[in-house]
């Protein structure tokens, strides 16, 4: 062998050794990354809450907790958070998309933009709270972490507590002025019948507004709140109430009458 051949062979051995060393280092790095990812996923899955990692443009990243997948399912590749969380709720989707645009634009401080983002989400029979956290690097906003908590039981407890308070107030008003209360009930019952049959939007608005006012005065808050929300939807869409909305109103009304029927009958018998 010539000196040149020996030199070349030595260089090849060195390159081969270097290649093996780099391969081993790469395998070690990949293993370390996998372990780190597994550890992070373990933490996410044991929080009990929903956690989503989202790119500034709203695209879902790979990091998410087990609870998130349980509540909302597996996301599609490249899916945006407003598509993933809201499904068929177009208004909520638009609000969430606008919120992410504001949070990523850096026009407002992140915490200010986050405070204006949707804070609650209704998905079927479940209710969720939403919070937003920014993760930044030297170049700026890197991602937005969305914290999701199931508050269904809390809302149900709040509603039950409020319903008990409303019923107590309602009965107190009834016992204080039985005759006036019965007249109010008769008036609202008649107005609901008008609301069911009218096709004139002006008449419909006037009747619903009167129902809301009468119910507020005598403590029928649940009816008043429903009518208020209905009026808001009608104004936004410039329309009459839908038949199902009037049926819901009628159902809430009959439910309340049933809850005080014993007191009404007692007073009538006296």
One Martini backbone bead per residue (centre of mass of N, CA, C, O) as a GRO file, in nm:
protein
  270
    1UNK     BB    1   0.099   0.034   0.018
    2UNK     BB    2   0.050   0.354   0.014
    3UNK     BB    3   0.048   0.643   0.179
    4UNK     BB    4  -0.221   0.737   0.057
    5UNK     BB    5  -0.387   0.485   0.129
    6UNK     BB    6  -0.347   0.501   0.438
    7UNK     BB    7  -0.473   0.779   0.476
    8UNK     BB    8  -0.752   0.713   0.359
    9UNK     BB    9  -0.818   0.482   0.555
   10UNK     BB   10  -0.800   0.652   0.814
   11UNK     BB   11  -1.020   0.856   0.737
   12UNK     BB   12  -1.249   0.649   0.709
   13UNK     BB   13  -1.242   0.552   1.001
   14UNK     BB   14  -1.305   0.827   1.125
   15UNK     BB   15  -1.573   0.873   0.978
   16UNK     BB   16  -1.710   0.620   1.081
   17UNK     BB   17  -1.685   0.688   1.382
   18UNK     BB   18  -1.834   0.958   1.367
   19UNK     BB   19  -2.099   0.843   1.258
   20UNK     BB   20  -2.157   0.663   1.503
   21UNK     BB   21  -2.157   0.888   1.714
   22UNK     BB   22  -2.389   1.056   1.588
   23UNK     BB   23  -2.601   0.833   1.593
   24UNK     BB   24  -2.599   0.792   1.898
   25UNK     BB   25  -2.669   1.084   1.970
   26UNK     BB   26  -2.940   1.089   1.815
   27UNK     BB   27  -3.073   0.860   1.971
   28UNK     BB   28  -3.049   1.000   2.246
   29UNK     BB   29  -3.213   1.249   2.169
   30UNK     BB   30  -3.475   1.108   2.089
   31UNK     BB   31  -3.516   0.972   2.365
   32UNK     BB   32  -3.528   1.233   2.528
   33UNK     BB   33  -3.772   1.354   2.380
   34UNK     BB   34  -3.968   1.122   2.438
   35UNK     BB   35  -3.951   1.143   2.746
   36UNK     BB   36  -4.043   1.437   2.763
   37UNK     BB   37  -4.315   1.397   2.622
   38UNK     BB   38  -4.424   1.183   2.818
   39UNK     BB   39  -4.407   1.359   3.071
   40UNK     BB   40  -4.592   1.582   2.967
   41UNK     BB   41  -4.840   1.402   2.911
   42UNK     BB   42  -4.874   1.308   3.202
   43UNK     BB   43  -4.937   1.583   3.316
   44UNK     BB   44  -5.180   1.652   3.136
   45UNK     BB   45  -5.355   1.389   3.214
   46UNK     BB   46  -5.348   1.473   3.547
   47UNK     BB   47  -5.524   1.739   3.572
   48UNK     BB   48  -5.840   1.704   3.445
   49UNK     BB   49  -5.801   1.906   3.227
   50UNK     BB   50  -5.809   2.113   2.960
   51UNK     BB   51  -5.537   2.111   2.711
   52UNK     BB   52  -5.418   2.351   2.466
   53UNK     BB   53  -5.212   2.377   2.182
   54UNK     BB   54  -5.163   2.692   2.000
   55UNK     BB   55  -5.125   2.861   1.737
   56UNK     BB   56  -5.149   3.189   1.645
   57UNK     BB   57  -5.350   3.093   1.393
   58UNK     BB   58  -5.520   2.835   1.546
   59UNK     BB   59  -5.356   2.589   1.524
   60UNK     BB   60  -5.322   2.278   1.618
   61UNK     BB   61  -5.133   2.111   1.832
   62UNK     BB   62  -5.019   1.820   1.985
   63UNK     BB   63  -5.076   1.939   2.259
   64UNK     BB   64  -5.284   1.744   2.484
   65UNK     BB   65  -5.523   1.637   2.680
   66UNK     BB   66  -5.727   1.380   2.762
   67UNK     BB   67  -5.980   1.547   2.824
   68UNK     BB   68  -6.006   1.682   2.551
   69UNK     BB   69  -6.057   1.424   2.385
   70UNK     BB   70  -6.305   1.330   2.544
   71UNK     BB   71  -6.484   1.589   2.481
   72UNK     BB   72  -6.386   1.650   2.146
   73UNK     BB   73  -6.184   1.469   2.030
   74UNK     BB   74  -6.022   1.416   1.741
   75UNK     BB   75  -5.827   1.598   1.556
   76UNK     BB   76  -5.748   1.742   1.274
   77UNK     BB   77  -5.538   1.819   1.043
   78UNK     BB   78  -5.516   2.167   1.068
   79UNK     BB   79  -5.701   2.244   1.283
   80UNK     BB   80  -5.900   2.469   1.435
   81UNK     BB   81  -6.017   2.568   1.734
   82UNK     BB   82  -6.302   2.673   1.635
   83UNK     BB   83  -6.370   2.397   1.501
   84UNK     BB   84  -6.322   2.197   1.739
   85UNK     BB   85  -6.509   2.326   1.973
   86UNK     BB   86  -6.790   2.425   1.810
   87UNK     BB   87  -6.873   2.333   1.530
   88UNK     BB   88  -7.210   2.450   1.485
   89UNK     BB   89  -7.117   2.724   1.627
   90UNK     BB   90  -7.078   3.007   1.454
   91UNK     BB   91  -7.060   3.239   1.658
   92UNK     BB   92  -6.841   3.116   1.835
   93UNK     BB   93  -6.632   3.080   1.610
   94UNK     BB   94  -6.605   3.380   1.540
   95UNK     BB   95  -6.519   3.476   1.822
   96UNK     BB   96  -6.261   3.296   1.843
   97UNK     BB   97  -6.119   3.393   1.590
   98UNK     BB   98  -6.101   3.690   1.670
   99UNK     BB   99  -5.945   3.646   1.934
  100UNK     BB  100  -5.687   3.524   1.801
  101UNK     BB  101  -5.622   3.765   1.627
  102UNK     BB  102  -5.579   3.960   1.867
  103UNK     BB  103  -5.364   3.797   2.029
  104UNK     BB  104  -5.155   3.783   1.772
  105UNK     BB  105  -5.121   4.097   1.683
  106UNK     BB  106  -5.015   4.300   1.925
  107UNK     BB  107  -5.195   4.554   1.976
  108UNK     BB  108  -5.258   4.420   2.236
  109UNK     BB  109  -5.229   4.308   2.517
  110UNK     BB  110  -5.275   3.991   2.590
  111UNK     BB  111  -5.460   4.017   2.848
  112UNK     BB  112  -5.668   4.197   2.707
  113UNK     BB  113  -5.750   4.007   2.474
  114UNK     BB  114  -5.824   3.763   2.659
  115UNK     BB  115  -6.063   3.906   2.812
  116UNK     BB  116  -6.235   3.918   2.526
  117UNK     BB  117  -6.262   3.635   2.518
  118UNK     BB  118  -6.413   3.357   2.539
  119UNK     BB  119  -6.527   3.197   2.858
  120UNK     BB  120  -6.760   3.023   2.729
  121UNK     BB  121  -6.886   2.677   2.664
  122UNK     BB  122  -7.125   2.502   2.465
  123UNK     BB  123  -7.162   2.128   2.466
  124UNK     BB  124  -7.444   2.045   2.473
  125UNK     BB  125  -7.466   1.951   2.820
  126UNK     BB  126  -7.198   2.111   2.832
  127UNK     BB  127  -6.982   2.318   3.034
  128UNK     BB  128  -6.720   2.569   2.970
  129UNK     BB  129  -6.414   2.699   3.054
  130UNK     BB  130  -6.194   2.974   2.945
  131UNK     BB  131  -5.837   3.001   2.907
  132UNK     BB  132  -5.540   3.216   2.850
  133UNK     BB  133  -5.195   3.149   2.741
  134UNK     BB  134  -4.875   3.270   2.692
  135UNK     BB  135  -4.600   3.172   2.466
  136UNK     BB  136  -4.268   3.290   2.455
  137UNK     BB  137  -4.004   3.423   2.265
  138UNK     BB  138  -3.770   3.615   2.111
  139UNK     BB  139  -3.982   3.657   1.858
  140UNK     BB  140  -4.239   3.590   2.038
  141UNK     BB  141  -4.519   3.442   1.975
  142UNK     BB  142  -4.562   3.086   1.989
  143UNK     BB  143  -4.818   3.030   2.186
  144UNK     BB  144  -5.144   2.903   2.292
  145UNK     BB  145  -5.293   2.829   2.599
  146UNK     BB  146  -5.578   2.625   2.665
  147UNK     BB  147  -5.805   2.629   2.933
  148UNK     BB  148  -6.023   2.359   3.035
  149UNK     BB  149  -6.343   2.351   3.215
  150UNK     BB  150  -6.578   2.166   3.380
  151UNK     BB  151  -6.901   2.345   3.476
  152UNK     BB  152  -7.173   2.196   3.492
  153UNK     BB  153  -7.222   2.148   3.801
  154UNK     BB  154  -7.198   2.444   3.884
  155UNK     BB  155  -7.435   2.554   3.718
  156UNK     BB  156  -7.651   2.369   3.836
  157UNK     BB  157  -7.617   2.473   4.126
  158UNK     BB  158  -7.680   2.769   4.065
  159UNK     BB  159  -7.962   2.719   3.950
  160UNK     BB  160  -8.083   2.583   4.200
  161UNK     BB  161  -8.034   2.818   4.393
  162UNK     BB  162  -8.190   3.031   4.227
  163UNK     BB  163  -8.460   2.879   4.221
  164UNK     BB  164  -8.507   2.884   4.525
  165UNK     BB  165  -8.506   3.193   4.555
  166UNK     BB  166  -8.733   3.251   4.352
  167UNK     BB  167  -8.952   3.085   4.496
  168UNK     BB  168  -8.948   3.241   4.760
  169UNK     BB  169  -9.017   3.518   4.635
  170UNK     BB  170  -9.274   3.433   4.490
  171UNK     BB  171  -9.439   3.343   4.742
  172UNK     BB  172  -9.421   3.608   4.893
  173UNK     BB  173  -9.578   3.771   4.680
  174UNK     BB  174  -9.834   3.601   4.682
  175UNK     BB  175  -9.905   3.641   4.992
  176UNK     BB  176  -9.920   3.959   4.975
  177UNK     BB  177 -10.086   3.940   4.664
  178UNK     BB  178 -10.308   3.738   4.545
  179UNK     BB  179 -10.484   3.890   4.339
  180UNK     BB  180 -10.258   4.027   4.175
  181UNK     BB  181 -10.121   3.763   4.095
  182UNK     BB  182 -10.352   3.631   3.937
  183UNK     BB  183 -10.374   3.855   3.728
  184UNK     BB  184 -10.088   3.823   3.614
  185UNK     BB  185 -10.120   3.531   3.520
  186UNK     BB  186 -10.355   3.579   3.325
  187UNK     BB  187 -10.210   3.783   3.146
  188UNK     BB  188  -9.968   3.608   3.056
  189UNK     BB  189 -10.133   3.378   2.934
  190UNK     BB  190 -10.262   3.556   2.712
  191UNK     BB  191  -9.995   3.660   2.584
  192UNK     BB  192  -9.889   3.386   2.492
  193UNK     BB  193 -10.117   3.334   2.293
  194UNK     BB  194 -10.048   3.575   2.114
  195UNK     BB  195  -9.752   3.493   2.051
  196UNK     BB  196  -9.840   3.228   1.896
  197UNK     BB  197 -10.027   3.390   1.658
  198UNK     BB  198  -9.859   3.613   1.570
  199UNK     BB  199  -9.723   3.796   1.256
  200UNK     BB  200  -9.638   4.057   1.406
  201UNK     BB  201  -9.351   4.206   1.508
  202UNK     BB  202  -9.456   4.439   1.684
  203UNK     BB  203  -9.651   4.274   1.856
  204UNK     BB  204  -9.448   4.069   1.957
  205UNK     BB  205  -9.262   4.266   2.107
  206UNK     BB  206  -9.476   4.387   2.294
  207UNK     BB  207  -9.566   4.125   2.432
  208UNK     BB  208  -9.289   4.030   2.539
  209UNK     BB  209  -9.227   4.284   2.704
  210UNK     BB  210  -9.470   4.250   2.894
  211UNK     BB  211  -9.397   3.978   3.006
  212UNK     BB  212  -9.129   4.061   3.128
  213UNK     BB  213  -9.238   4.283   3.318
  214UNK     BB  214  -9.444   4.115   3.479
  215UNK     BB  215  -9.243   3.897   3.580
  216UNK     BB  216  -9.050   4.086   3.729
  217UNK     BB  217  -9.252   4.203   3.939
  218UNK     BB  218  -9.342   3.895   4.056
  219UNK     BB  219  -9.067   3.696   4.029
  220UNK     BB  220  -9.040   3.567   3.722
  221UNK     BB  221  -8.732   3.525   3.620
  222UNK     BB  222  -8.713   3.293   3.418
  223UNK     BB  223  -8.901   3.422   3.210
  224UNK     BB  224  -8.763   3.698   3.180
  225UNK     BB  225  -8.489   3.588   3.082
  226UNK     BB  226  -8.588   3.440   2.832
  227UNK     BB  227  -8.718   3.685   2.691
  228UNK     BB  228  -8.464   3.854   2.673
  229UNK     BB  229  -8.307   3.658   2.490
  230UNK     BB  230  -8.518   3.654   2.266
  231UNK     BB  231  -8.508   3.955   2.194
  232UNK     BB  232  -8.212   3.955   2.110
  233UNK     BB  233  -8.238   3.755   1.873
  234UNK     BB  234  -8.452   3.912   1.715
  235UNK     BB  235  -8.284   4.170   1.672
  236UNK     BB  236  -8.036   4.044   1.528
  237UNK     BB  237  -8.240   3.892   1.299
  238UNK     BB  238  -8.504   4.025   1.227
  239UNK     BB  239  -8.749   3.856   1.389
  240UNK     BB  240  -8.947   3.618   1.471
  241UNK     BB  241  -9.045   3.386   1.663
  242UNK     BB  242  -9.011   3.069   1.700
  243UNK     BB  243  -9.197   2.801   1.774
  244UNK     BB  244  -8.988   2.674   1.976
  245UNK     BB  245  -8.961   2.932   2.154
  246UNK     BB  246  -9.259   2.940   2.244
  247UNK     BB  247  -9.264   2.658   2.366
  248UNK     BB  248  -9.053   2.716   2.580
  249UNK     BB  249  -9.207   2.939   2.721
  250UNK     BB  250  -9.454   2.767   2.791
  251UNK     BB  251  -9.300   2.557   2.960
  252UNK     BB  252  -9.188   2.750   3.176
  253UNK     BB  253  -9.463   2.854   3.268
  254UNK     BB  254  -9.591   2.582   3.357
  255UNK     BB  255  -9.370   2.508   3.561
  256UNK     BB  256  -9.424   2.751   3.751
  257UNK     BB  257  -9.720   2.699   3.809
  258UNK     BB  258  -9.672   2.421   3.940
  259UNK     BB  259  -9.487   2.528   4.182
  260UNK     BB  260  -9.761   2.720   4.285
  261UNK     BB  261 -10.037   2.567   4.294
  262UNK     BB  262 -10.087   2.518   4.599
  263UNK     BB  263 -10.107   2.822   4.673
  264UNK     BB  264 -10.336   2.899   4.484
  265UNK     BB  265 -10.546   2.696   4.590
  266UNK     BB  266 -10.545   2.788   4.882
  267UNK     BB  267 -10.640   3.081   4.828
  268UNK     BB  268 -10.904   3.008   4.678
  269UNK     BB  269 -11.034   2.840   4.914
  270UNK     BB  270 -11.027   3.101   5.110
   0.00000   0.00000   0.00000
